[in-house]
Amino acid sequence: MTQETTEKKRIYPSYDGSVSRDAKERRNGHRGHVFWLFGLSGSGKSTLAYGLERLLHRDGVLVQVLDGDNVRTGLNSNLGFSDEDRCENIRRIAEVAKLFVSSGNVVIVSFITPKKSYRELAKSIVGEGDFTAVYVNASFEACAARDVKGLYAKAKAGEVKQFTGKDSVFEPAQNDEALILNTEASNYESCLETLTKCVREKIQQENAKK
Ligand code: ADX
């Protein structure tokens, strides 16, 4: 057995600590759950995530947003946009989301998560019962027309490499994989309403594990 394996065997992860998740959820008055928003850059993920956060907070829900641009400047600042780094990015976020959910938080995750295999990885880390995938769908052309951050123009000029949807793959989801919000066909209010309805159903206390 290598030294590394021996060391790993001495680590006993505990997610419940001295106060159980159930106890925390009962006090919060809602279940913890991860809503994993994914889609192209500029599709509207962050806008929906922060809109949802405001609504839930107003209603007394314990809520945390994990957003691509923010997490990549801190925890994941050593990662770029190769396939390997994107996968590691998602793995770490899923582990963080799992910690938050174990304290009964509603976690709104907002990352491109371009491949189905990364979404599957995130779901397997968080746990299927605590995970809802939400595809924020807008075409590459629509996102390029919005170009909120000016990145599409830079990618076109060759200044941003491995750009998702251009030189780096994005695998769209079907509705057997995720709740789909089409931000091109529907307006922000309508997408937020659909998302909020789904969230409220998932976090209802009656669904809490006894
Ligand atoms: S992911 O593919 O690993 O899930 P993530 O959501 O963390 O991506 O980061 C995407 C954000 O990084 C985009 O919203 C954009 O602001 C920025 N970004 C910088 N370079 C790229 C790139 N090459 N492709 C996509 N997004 C990029």
Short mmCIF file of C-alpha atoms and ligand atoms in Angstrom, two decimals:
data_model
loop_
_atom_site.label_atom_id
_atom_site.label_comp_id
_atom_site.label_asym_id
_atom_site.label_seq_id
_atom_site.Cartn_x
_atom_site.Cartn_y
_atom_site.Cartn_z
CA MET A 1 0.00 0.00 0.00
CA THR A 2 1.40 3.43 -0.92
CA GLN A 3 1.82 6.13 1.71
CA GLU A 4 -0.88 8.17 -0.03
CA THR A 5 -3.43 5.33 0.18
CA THR A 6 -2.59 4.77 3.83
CA GLU A 7 -3.13 8.45 4.59
CA LYS A 8 -6.49 8.49 2.76
CA LYS A 9 -7.62 5.49 4.83
CA ARG A 10 -7.12 7.55 7.98
CA ILE A 11 -9.60 10.22 6.86
CA TYR A 12 -13.18 9.74 8.01
CA PRO A 13 -15.45 12.27 6.31
CA SER A 14 -18.47 13.38 8.31
CA TYR A 15 -21.19 15.54 6.88
CA ASP A 16 -23.56 15.51 9.85
CA GLY A 17 -21.23 16.75 12.61
CA SER A 18 -22.86 17.06 16.02
CA VAL A 19 -26.07 18.68 14.73
CA SER A 20 -27.82 16.60 12.09
CA ARG A 21 -28.94 17.91 8.75
CA ASP A 22 -32.53 17.04 9.71
CA ALA A 23 -32.29 19.22 12.80
CA LYS A 24 -30.93 22.11 10.75
CA GLU A 25 -33.63 21.69 8.11
CA ARG A 26 -36.34 21.63 10.77
CA ARG A 27 -35.06 24.88 12.22
CA ASN A 28 -34.73 26.46 8.77
CA GLY A 29 -38.26 25.39 7.87
CA HIS A 30 -37.24 23.99 4.50
CA ARG A 31 -35.12 21.27 2.95
CA GLY A 32 -31.65 21.80 1.58
CA HIS A 33 -31.24 21.22 -2.15
CA VAL A 34 -28.85 22.02 -4.99
CA PHE A 35 -30.19 23.68 -8.14
CA TRP A 36 -27.47 23.36 -10.76
CA LEU A 37 -27.98 26.00 -13.46
CA PHE A 38 -25.92 25.38 -16.59
CA GLY A 39 -25.76 26.85 -20.09
CA LEU A 40 -23.62 29.02 -22.33
CA SER A 41 -21.93 32.17 -21.09
CA GLY A 42 -24.50 34.95 -21.38
CA SER A 43 -27.49 32.59 -21.37
CA GLY A 44 -28.88 34.21 -18.21
CA LYS A 45 -27.74 31.78 -15.51
CA SER A 46 -26.36 34.37 -13.09
CA THR A 47 -29.27 36.78 -13.56
CA LEU A 48 -31.72 33.99 -12.73
CA ALA A 49 -29.55 32.71 -9.86
CA TYR A 50 -29.38 36.12 -8.16
CA GLY A 51 -33.04 36.87 -8.87
CA LEU A 52 -33.98 33.57 -7.26
CA GLU A 53 -31.65 34.24 -4.33
CA ARG A 54 -33.41 37.57 -3.61
CA LEU A 55 -36.87 35.96 -3.72
CA LEU A 56 -35.91 33.06 -1.48
CA HIS A 57 -34.05 35.27 1.00
CA ARG A 58 -37.07 37.55 1.25
CA ASP A 59 -39.11 34.47 2.17
CA GLY A 60 -36.68 33.42 4.92
CA VAL A 61 -34.94 30.64 2.99
CA LEU A 62 -31.28 29.98 3.77
CA VAL A 63 -29.74 30.34 0.33
CA GLN A 64 -26.25 30.43 -1.16
CA VAL A 65 -25.22 31.20 -4.76
CA LEU A 66 -22.08 29.66 -6.22
CA ASP A 67 -21.27 31.48 -9.44
CA GLY A 68 -18.66 30.73 -12.11
CA ASP A 69 -17.06 34.14 -12.25
CA ASN A 70 -16.80 34.46 -8.46
CA VAL A 71 -15.57 30.99 -7.61
CA ARG A 72 -13.02 31.12 -10.41
CA THR A 73 -11.40 34.21 -8.86
CA GLY A 74 -11.01 32.46 -5.50
CA LEU A 75 -11.20 28.76 -4.78
CA ASN A 76 -10.62 27.79 -8.41
CA SER A 77 -8.26 30.59 -9.43
CA ASN A 78 -5.64 28.06 -10.53
CA LEU A 79 -7.97 26.56 -13.15
CA GLY A 80 -8.35 27.49 -16.81
CA PHE A 81 -10.70 26.30 -19.54
CA SER A 82 -9.17 23.03 -20.78
CA ASP A 83 -11.43 19.97 -20.49
CA GLU A 84 -9.41 18.77 -17.52
CA ASP A 85 -9.66 22.10 -15.68
CA ARG A 86 -13.37 22.52 -16.38
CA CYS A 87 -13.99 19.04 -14.97
CA GLU A 88 -11.95 19.83 -11.85
CA ASN A 89 -13.80 23.15 -11.54
CA ILE A 90 -17.12 21.30 -11.50
CA ARG A 91 -15.86 18.62 -9.11
CA ARG A 92 -14.78 21.21 -6.53
CA ILE A 93 -18.02 23.20 -6.85
CA ALA A 94 -20.04 20.04 -6.37
CA GLU A 95 -18.08 19.25 -3.21
CA VAL A 96 -18.70 22.77 -1.88
CA ALA A 97 -22.39 22.56 -2.79
CA LYS A 98 -22.59 19.26 -0.91
CA LEU A 99 -21.19 20.90 2.24
CA PHE A 100 -23.72 23.72 2.02
CA VAL A 101 -26.61 21.33 1.46
CA SER A 102 -25.54 19.30 4.47
CA SER A 103 -26.28 22.38 6.59
CA GLY A 104 -29.71 22.68 5.05
CA ASN A 105 -28.95 25.45 2.56
CA VAL A 106 -30.62 25.89 -0.76
CA VAL A 107 -27.65 26.15 -3.12
CA ILE A 108 -27.98 27.82 -6.50
CA VAL A 109 -25.06 26.87 -8.67
CA SER A 110 -24.37 28.79 -11.88
CA PHE A 111 -21.65 27.34 -14.13
CA ILE A 112 -21.47 26.60 -17.84
CA THR A 113 -20.93 22.88 -17.03
CA PRO A 114 -20.61 22.18 -20.77
CA LYS A 115 -20.54 18.38 -20.81
CA LYS A 116 -23.15 15.89 -19.73
CA SER A 117 -20.42 13.87 -18.00
CA TYR A 118 -19.57 16.88 -15.77
CA ARG A 119 -23.25 17.27 -14.87
CA GLU A 120 -23.40 13.56 -14.05
CA LEU A 121 -20.28 13.92 -11.93
CA ALA A 122 -21.81 16.86 -10.02
CA LYS A 123 -25.02 14.89 -9.45
CA SER A 124 -23.11 11.86 -8.18
CA ILE A 125 -21.10 14.00 -5.73
CA VAL A 126 -24.10 15.95 -4.38
CA GLY A 127 -26.42 12.91 -4.40
CA GLU A 128 -29.31 12.42 -6.79
CA GLY A 129 -32.06 13.24 -4.27
CA ASP A 130 -30.49 16.60 -3.45
CA PHE A 131 -29.77 17.67 -7.02
CA THR A 132 -31.88 19.33 -9.70
CA ALA A 133 -30.30 20.22 -13.05
CA VAL A 134 -31.61 23.35 -14.76
CA TYR A 135 -30.59 24.06 -18.34
CA VAL A 136 -30.62 27.80 -19.06
CA ASN A 137 -30.98 27.56 -22.80
CA ALA A 138 -30.13 30.28 -25.30
CA SER A 139 -28.40 29.74 -28.63
CA PHE A 140 -24.78 30.72 -29.22
CA GLU A 141 -26.03 33.42 -31.61
CA ALA A 142 -28.39 34.91 -29.02
CA CYS A 143 -25.68 34.92 -26.34
CA ALA A 144 -23.24 36.49 -28.81
CA ALA A 145 -25.80 39.20 -29.63
CA ARG A 146 -26.24 39.96 -25.90
CA ASP A 147 -22.49 39.76 -25.20
CA VAL A 148 -22.87 41.28 -21.75
CA LYS A 149 -19.17 40.80 -20.88
CA GLY A 150 -17.77 41.47 -24.35
CA LEU A 151 -16.30 37.95 -24.43
CA TYR A 152 -18.01 36.84 -27.64
CA ALA A 153 -16.43 39.74 -29.51
CA LYS A 154 -13.05 38.88 -27.99
CA ALA A 155 -13.46 35.20 -28.89
CA LYS A 156 -14.34 36.17 -32.46
CA ALA A 157 -11.19 38.28 -32.62
CA GLY A 158 -9.18 35.28 -31.38
CA GLU A 159 -8.38 36.93 -28.05
CA VAL A 160 -10.15 34.28 -25.92
CA LYS A 161 -9.13 30.67 -26.52
CA GLN A 162 -11.14 27.50 -25.81
CA PHE A 163 -14.31 29.57 -25.81
CA THR A 164 -17.42 27.53 -25.03
CA GLY A 165 -19.61 26.96 -28.07
CA LYS A 166 -16.83 28.10 -30.42
CA ASP A 167 -13.60 26.12 -29.90
CA SER A 168 -14.79 24.20 -26.86
CA VAL A 169 -17.80 21.91 -26.83
CA PHE A 170 -21.16 22.60 -25.21
CA GLU A 171 -23.50 19.60 -25.03
CA PRO A 172 -27.13 20.78 -24.79
CA ALA A 173 -29.50 18.90 -22.50
CA GLN A 174 -32.85 17.29 -23.27
CA ASN A 175 -35.73 17.49 -20.83
CA ASP A 176 -35.01 14.01 -19.47
CA GLU A 177 -31.80 15.48 -18.04
CA ALA A 178 -32.89 18.88 -16.76
CA LEU A 179 -35.63 21.42 -16.27
CA ILE A 180 -35.23 23.62 -19.37
CA LEU A 181 -35.63 27.39 -19.21
CA ASN A 182 -35.47 28.96 -22.65
CA THR A 183 -34.35 32.54 -22.09
CA GLU A 184 -34.59 33.28 -25.80
CA ALA A 185 -38.23 32.26 -26.17
CA SER A 186 -39.46 33.42 -22.75
CA ASN A 187 -38.78 36.56 -20.77
CA TYR A 188 -36.87 36.77 -17.49
CA GLU A 189 -40.00 36.98 -15.28
CA SER A 190 -41.52 33.89 -16.80
CA CYS A 191 -38.28 31.86 -16.51
CA LEU A 192 -37.85 32.98 -12.89
CA GLU A 193 -41.44 32.00 -12.11
CA THR A 194 -40.96 28.50 -13.54
CA LEU A 195 -37.71 28.09 -11.63
CA THR A 196 -39.18 29.39 -8.37
CA LYS A 197 -42.13 26.99 -8.62
CA CYS A 198 -39.75 24.06 -9.08
CA VAL A 199 -37.60 25.22 -6.14
CA ARG A 200 -40.56 25.60 -3.79
CA GLU A 201 -41.76 22.07 -4.56
CA LYS A 202 -38.33 20.57 -3.92
CA ILE A 203 -37.61 22.36 -0.64
CA GLN A 204 -40.99 21.94 1.04
CA GLN A 205 -40.58 20.69 4.58
CA GLU A 206 -43.07 17.82 4.02
CA ASN A 207 -40.43 16.32 1.76
CA ALA A 208 -37.82 16.46 4.48
CA LYS A 209 -36.26 13.11 5.29
CA LYS A 210 -37.58 11.98 8.68
S1 ADX B 1 -17.08 25.87 -16.85
O1 ADX B 1 -17.03 25.48 -18.27
O2 ADX B 1 -15.90 25.43 -16.12
O3 ADX B 1 -18.33 25.43 -16.21
P1 ADX B 1 -17.43 28.47 -15.68
O4 ADX B 1 -18.90 28.59 -15.59
O5 ADX B 1 -16.67 28.10 -14.45
O6 ADX B 1 -17.07 27.47 -16.89
O7 ADX B 1 -16.80 29.86 -16.16
C1 ADX B 1 -17.38 30.53 -17.24
C2 ADX B 1 -17.12 32.01 -17.16
O8 ADX B 1 -15.73 32.26 -17.36
C3 ADX B 1 -17.85 32.70 -18.30
O9 ADX B 1 -19.08 33.22 -17.90
C4 ADX B 1 -16.89 33.79 -18.73
O10 ADX B 1 -17.17 34.97 -18.02
C5 ADX B 1 -15.53 33.31 -18.29
N1 ADX B 1 -14.66 32.77 -19.37
C6 ADX B 1 -13.38 33.13 -19.57
N2 ADX B 1 -12.84 32.41 -20.57
C7 ADX B 1 -13.78 31.56 -21.01
C8 ADX B 1 -13.81 30.55 -22.04
N3 ADX B 1 -12.73 30.26 -22.77
N4 ADX B 1 -14.95 29.87 -22.25
C9 ADX B 1 -16.03 30.16 -21.50
N5 ADX B 1 -16.07 31.09 -20.51
C10 ADX B 1 -14.96 31.80 -20.27
#
